[in-house]
Amino acid sequence: MRSVATRVLYYAAAALTVGVVFEGAAQERPPSTASTDPRVGLKPGLRDAGVAARSLEIVVSLPKPEGFFDPKAPGGEPTPPERDPKLPDPDEDTEKEDAQGATPKPPERSTLNFANSDLAFRGNLLFAGNFHGFNVYDIENPKSPQLLASVVCPGGQGDLSVHGNLLVMSVEQTRGRIDCGTQGVQPTVSSERFRGIRIFDIRDVRKAQQVAAVQTCRGSHTHTLVSDPDDKENLYVYGSGTGSVRSADELTGCSKLAPDKDPNTALFSIDVIQIPIAAPEKARIVNRPRIFADPASGAISGLWAGGDHGPGTQKTSVTNQCHDITVFPEVGLAAGACSGNGILMDISDPVHPVRLDHVVDKNFAYWHSATFNNDGSKIIFTDEWGGGTRPRCRATDSMTWGANAIFDIVDRKMRFGGYYKLPAPQTEQENCVAHNGSLIPVPGRDIMVQAWYQGGVSVFDFTDSAHPFEIAFFDRGPIDATQLITAGYWSTYWYNGHIYGTEIARGIDVFKLTPNEQLSQNEIDAANMVRFSELNTQQQPRITWPASSIVARAYLDQLTRSNAVQPARAAALQAALDSADRTPAERSVLDQLATLSTQLEEDAAAADARNAARLRALAATIKDHTAKLR
């Protein structure tokens, strides 16, 4: 999450190559929401807040471990008042000083120093990041997770990824120390300060050991692991720094100057870090690609130069950084949420990513994160309007500001589809805006679970890019009744049958889905058949489903819901699948299923594209399933 204090400089000299500015139809909040949605008017409180839920059942809530909250303010400190937009921005003076090479002003104390942040998974282990370090839980029994280890290592954001026996952690705050000390770093320039990528050996998670610390000019706000199928010996990391550029006196080669004053500026790039898997202590930066460059002029500042898009539009940040990059190695693509732009990249050579396309949106203030759908034909970008610590889901807030924008990928170009925003209005005491989420692996549909800070958790379907809709939700009342305290869900990710959410102030919640008219038990069961051995959500794997009767029933439920299969045929399929599940399956039943699968393929020829795909997938699943039973 981008810090409120993190600002960016408009470089007047930047060459501007602007993509299409999208003006999609606004998502409308249901007119009865304010009076009928159970999320409206929930009781405030830290441990006893009111709760509203639909088809998301909380399995267990884990409080923060000792040492990962301030005993004097267990729920967090009040968020400072928002600056009046009519007044001069105090950060602009600092940025002008930075551009002239002056020493930046010391940062104010953060209210997020004990905030829970991102999650990563390996086997039965959950790694939970925190601005103060990270915690490791055994989740073999999701109903009763066990804390295995706590590693105190301040520096924020504590963004985590795992790869085998290695854990990678992002550090951006100026208080971070090479030795993980808690005393911070006071001098403006110090050899003890650390900002960049930490690497831990986690062969024994109870005794995690830092084996490398790669310093970077802007620190690491987030990072993404990238594997090269042609290079098994190395792991690559895309480091995204959004903080101020540190002094060259502290780290040689760092420059905060505008491109016209220094072509080697640390701005307008990302860091590509190589980690030799057998010798992680030798990790180093191997490239700083200029992925924002104008291909015609060669100017490295070639995308959005900052500012609004005209009357009534957002003031969008300058594109001199990426906040989050999500890679999809199996399709060779990456999606970058890069401050003022969403970008699509070819990562067939991970060390030298190549920009394929970029887009601008007049409704976006800050492009924050990205998620592909499972076949790589869509991207969801999020807008972190307000920096994540402000109320941006009020009844008066636009439904296209602080929302998701959905893009279809056509011929390796991005085409706008639609917006999705949490439909229930929130209060002035609840920071709320689009944040981190992941796919829920329901076959035949594009479904995502997403964190909205104190807006709670929202599960939505974006199979039709232009008409996304909510399926399930969970929400609590604000931390405090009279003042804003930054809290709520930072990340909510599906992993091996459950949804895990890091709550900034309270701890970790575990959920399971329950059925409703928009999501059947068969669809949930089919999703729960998918199992990962490791998951970092910014490194998306291709999801596949076994050929089983459960998956077939999930497709059948979808086709029945959309009236794309005749009732008689649906009943015959259901009966045949029930019979085939009996042991041993009778040959006549298997022959009947084979006949029905052929009929489904014939039906697909007359169906619309979406249902045709489901009919063919159902037919293929039945054929493969019956082949195993013969």
mmCIF file with all atom_site columns, N, CA and C in Angstrom, residues 191-216:
data_model
loop_
_atom_site.group_PDB
_atom_site.id
_atom_site.type_symbol
_atom_site.label_atom_id
_atom_site.label_alt_id
_atom_site.label_comp_id
_atom_site.label_asym_id
_atom_site.label_entity_id
_atom_site.label_seq_id
_atom_site.pdbx_PDB_ins_code
_atom_site.Cartn_x
_atom_site.Cartn_y
_atom_site.Cartn_z
_atom_site.occupancy
_atom_site.B_iso_or_equiv
_atom_site.pdbx_formal_charge
_atom_site.auth_seq_id
_atom_site.auth_comp_id
_atom_site.auth_asym_id
_atom_site.auth_atom_id
_atom_site.pdbx_PDB_model_num
ATOM 1  N N  . SER A 1 191 ? 25.412 4.233   7.039  1.00 0.00 ? 191 SER A N  1
ATOM 2  C CA . SER A 1 191 ? 25.786 2.925   6.500  1.00 0.00 ? 191 SER A CA 1
ATOM 3  C C  . SER A 1 191 ? 24.981 1.805   7.138  1.00 0.00 ? 191 SER A C  1
ATOM 4  N N  . GLU A 1 192 ? 24.227 2.126   8.194  1.00 0.00 ? 192 GLU A N  1
ATOM 5  C CA . GLU A 1 192 ? 23.428 1.109   8.876  1.00 0.00 ? 192 GLU A CA 1
ATOM 6  C C  . GLU A 1 192 ? 22.022 0.987   8.304  1.00 0.00 ? 192 GLU A C  1
ATOM 7  N N  . ARG A 1 193 ? 21.622 1.990   7.513  1.00 0.00 ? 193 ARG A N  1
ATOM 8  C CA . ARG A 1 193 ? 20.250 1.986   6.974  1.00 0.00 ? 193 ARG A CA 1
ATOM 9  C C  . ARG A 1 193 ? 20.113 0.912   5.902  1.00 0.00 ? 193 ARG A C  1
ATOM 10 N N  . PHE A 1 194 ? 18.927 0.271   5.886  1.00 0.00 ? 194 PHE A N  1
ATOM 11 C CA . PHE A 1 194 ? 18.634 -0.671  4.808  1.00 0.00 ? 194 PHE A CA 1
ATOM 12 C C  . PHE A 1 194 ? 17.298 -0.348  4.166  1.00 0.00 ? 194 PHE A C  1
ATOM 13 N N  . ARG A 1 195 ? 17.308 -0.231  2.839  1.00 0.00 ? 195 ARG A N  1
ATOM 14 C CA . ARG A 1 195 ? 16.093 -0.088  2.037  1.00 0.00 ? 195 ARG A CA 1
ATOM 15 C C  . ARG A 1 195 ? 16.301 -0.927  0.775  1.00 0.00 ? 195 ARG A C  1
ATOM 16 N N  . GLY A 1 196 ? 15.470 -1.928  0.595  1.00 0.00 ? 196 GLY A N  1
ATOM 17 C CA . GLY A 1 196 ? 15.630 -2.804  -0.565 1.00 0.00 ? 196 GLY A CA 1
ATOM 18 C C  . GLY A 1 196 ? 14.980 -4.150  -0.342 1.00 0.00 ? 196 GLY A C  1
ATOM 19 N N  . ILE A 1 197 ? 15.673 -5.229  -0.744 1.00 0.00 ? 197 ILE A N  1
ATOM 20 C CA . ILE A 1 197 ? 15.151 -6.591  -0.678 1.00 0.00 ? 197 ILE A CA 1
ATOM 21 C C  . ILE A 1 197 ? 15.972 -7.417  0.311  1.00 0.00 ? 197 ILE A C  1
ATOM 22 N N  . ARG A 1 198 ? 15.304 -7.923  1.351  1.00 0.00 ? 198 ARG A N  1
ATOM 23 C CA . ARG A 1 198 ? 15.947 -8.870  2.260  1.00 0.00 ? 198 ARG A CA 1
ATOM 24 C C  . ARG A 1 198 ? 15.649 -10.285 1.762  1.00 0.00 ? 198 ARG A C  1
ATOM 25 N N  . ILE A 1 199 ? 16.612 -11.193 1.964  1.00 0.00 ? 199 ILE A N  1
ATOM 26 C CA . ILE A 1 199 ? 16.428 -12.598 1.609  1.00 0.00 ? 199 ILE A CA 1
ATOM 27 C C  . ILE A 1 199 ? 16.743 -13.443 2.835  1.00 0.00 ? 199 ILE A C  1
ATOM 28 N N  . PHE A 1 200 ? 15.775 -14.293 3.213  1.00 0.00 ? 200 PHE A N  1
ATOM 29 C CA . PHE A 1 200 ? 15.928 -15.162 4.371  1.00 0.00 ? 200 PHE A CA 1
ATOM 30 C C  . PHE A 1 200 ? 15.989 -16.625 3.940  1.00 0.00 ? 200 PHE A C  1
ATOM 31 N N  . ASP A 1 201 ? 16.792 -17.402 4.634  1.00 0.00 ? 201 ASP A N  1
ATOM 32 C CA . ASP A 1 201 ? 16.787 -18.852 4.515  1.00 0.00 ? 201 ASP A CA 1
ATOM 33 C C  . ASP A 1 201 ? 15.742 -19.377 5.494  1.00 0.00 ? 201 ASP A C  1
ATOM 34 N N  . ILE A 1 202 ? 14.733 -20.098 4.987  1.00 0.00 ? 202 ILE A N  1
ATOM 35 C CA . ILE A 1 202 ? 13.640 -20.572 5.848  1.00 0.00 ? 202 ILE A CA 1
ATOM 36 C C  . ILE A 1 202 ? 13.557 -22.101 5.846  1.00 0.00 ? 202 ILE A C  1
ATOM 37 N N  . ARG A 1 203 ? 14.696 -22.754 5.680  1.00 0.00 ? 203 ARG A N  1
ATOM 38 C CA . ARG A 1 203 ? 14.670 -24.214 5.788  1.00 0.00 ? 203 ARG A CA 1
ATOM 39 C C  . ARG A 1 203 ? 14.121 -24.628 7.150  1.00 0.00 ? 203 ARG A C  1
ATOM 40 N N  . ASP A 1 204 ? 14.458 -23.900 8.184  1.00 0.00 ? 204 ASP A N  1
ATOM 41 C CA . ASP A 1 204 ? 13.845 -24.065 9.494  1.00 0.00 ? 204 ASP A CA 1
ATOM 42 C C  . ASP A 1 204 ? 13.133 -22.747 9.797  1.00 0.00 ? 204 ASP A C  1
ATOM 43 N N  . VAL A 1 205 ? 11.813 -22.735 9.626  1.00 0.00 ? 205 VAL A N  1
ATOM 44 C CA . VAL A 1 205 ? 11.081 -21.472 9.761  1.00 0.00 ? 205 VAL A CA 1
ATOM 45 C C  . VAL A 1 205 ? 11.162 -20.915 11.176 1.00 0.00 ? 205 VAL A C  1
ATOM 46 N N  . ARG A 1 206 ? 11.479 -21.774 12.141 1.00 0.00 ? 206 ARG A N  1
ATOM 47 C CA . ARG A 1 206 ? 11.608 -21.298 13.516 1.00 0.00 ? 206 ARG A CA 1
ATOM 48 C C  . ARG A 1 206 ? 12.925 -20.575 13.745 1.00 0.00 ? 206 ARG A C  1
ATOM 49 N N  . LYS A 1 207 ? 13.841 -20.724 12.793 1.00 0.00 ? 207 LYS A N  1
ATOM 50 C CA . LYS A 1 207 ? 15.145 -20.079 12.907 1.00 0.00 ? 207 LYS A CA 1
ATOM 51 C C  . LYS A 1 207 ? 15.516 -19.428 11.567 1.00 0.00 ? 207 LYS A C  1
ATOM 52 N N  . ALA A 1 208 ? 14.618 -18.602 11.049 1.00 0.00 ? 208 ALA A N  1
ATOM 53 C CA . ALA A 1 208 ? 14.876 -17.937 9.776  1.00 0.00 ? 208 ALA A CA 1
ATOM 54 C C  . ALA A 1 208 ? 16.130 -17.077 9.877  1.00 0.00 ? 208 ALA A C  1
ATOM 55 N N  . GLN A 1 209 ? 16.986 -17.158 8.869  1.00 0.00 ? 209 GLN A N  1
ATOM 56 C CA . GLN A 1 209 ? 18.249 -16.424 8.870  1.00 0.00 ? 209 GLN A CA 1
ATOM 57 C C  . GLN A 1 209 ? 18.340 -15.522 7.641  1.00 0.00 ? 209 GLN A C  1
ATOM 58 N N  . GLN A 1 210 ? 18.622 -14.236 7.872  1.00 0.00 ? 210 GLN A N  1
ATOM 59 C CA . GLN A 1 210 ? 18.832 -13.337 6.742  1.00 0.00 ? 210 GLN A CA 1
ATOM 60 C C  . GLN A 1 210 ? 20.177 -13.677 6.099  1.00 0.00 ? 210 GLN A C  1
ATOM 61 N N  . VAL A 1 211 ? 20.135 -13.986 4.785  1.00 0.00 ? 211 VAL A N  1
ATOM 62 C CA . VAL A 1 211 ? 21.358 -14.377 4.086  1.00 0.00 ? 211 VAL A CA 1
ATOM 63 C C  . VAL A 1 211 ? 21.796 -13.346 3.058  1.00 0.00 ? 211 VAL A C  1
ATOM 64 N N  . ALA A 1 212 ? 20.941 -12.396 2.752  1.00 0.00 ? 212 ALA A N  1
ATOM 65 C CA . ALA A 1 212 ? 21.312 -11.342 1.802  1.00 0.00 ? 212 ALA A CA 1
ATOM 66 C C  . ALA A 1 212 ? 20.423 -10.132 2.016  1.00 0.00 ? 212 ALA A C  1
ATOM 67 N N  . ALA A 1 213 ? 20.968 -8.968  1.669  1.00 0.00 ? 213 ALA A N  1
ATOM 68 C CA . ALA A 1 213 ? 20.219 -7.710  1.754  1.00 0.00 ? 213 ALA A CA 1
ATOM 69 C C  . ALA A 1 213 ? 20.684 -6.833  0.594  1.00 0.00 ? 213 ALA A C  1
ATOM 70 N N  . VAL A 1 214 ? 19.837 -6.720  -0.426 1.00 0.00 ? 214 VAL A N  1
ATOM 71 C CA . VAL A 1 214 ? 20.190 -5.990  -1.637 1.00 0.00 ? 214 VAL A CA 1
ATOM 72 C C  . VAL A 1 214 ? 19.667 -4.563  -1.525 1.00 0.00 ? 214 VAL A C  1
ATOM 73 N N  . GLN A 1 215 ? 20.576 -3.607  -1.407 1.00 0.00 ? 215 GLN A N  1
ATOM 74 C CA . GLN A 1 215 ? 20.205 -2.196  -1.280 1.00 0.00 ? 215 GLN A CA 1
ATOM 75 C C  . GLN A 1 215 ? 19.732 -1.639  -2.629 1.00 0.00 ? 215 GLN A C  1
ATOM 76 N N  . THR A 1 216 ? 18.682 -0.811  -2.583 1.00 0.00 ? 216 THR A N  1
ATOM 77 C CA . THR A 1 216 ? 18.194 -0.150  -3.796 1.00 0.00 ? 216 THR A CA 1
ATOM 78 C C  . THR A 1 216 ? 17.979 1.327   -3.524 1.00 0.00 ? 216 THR A C  1
#
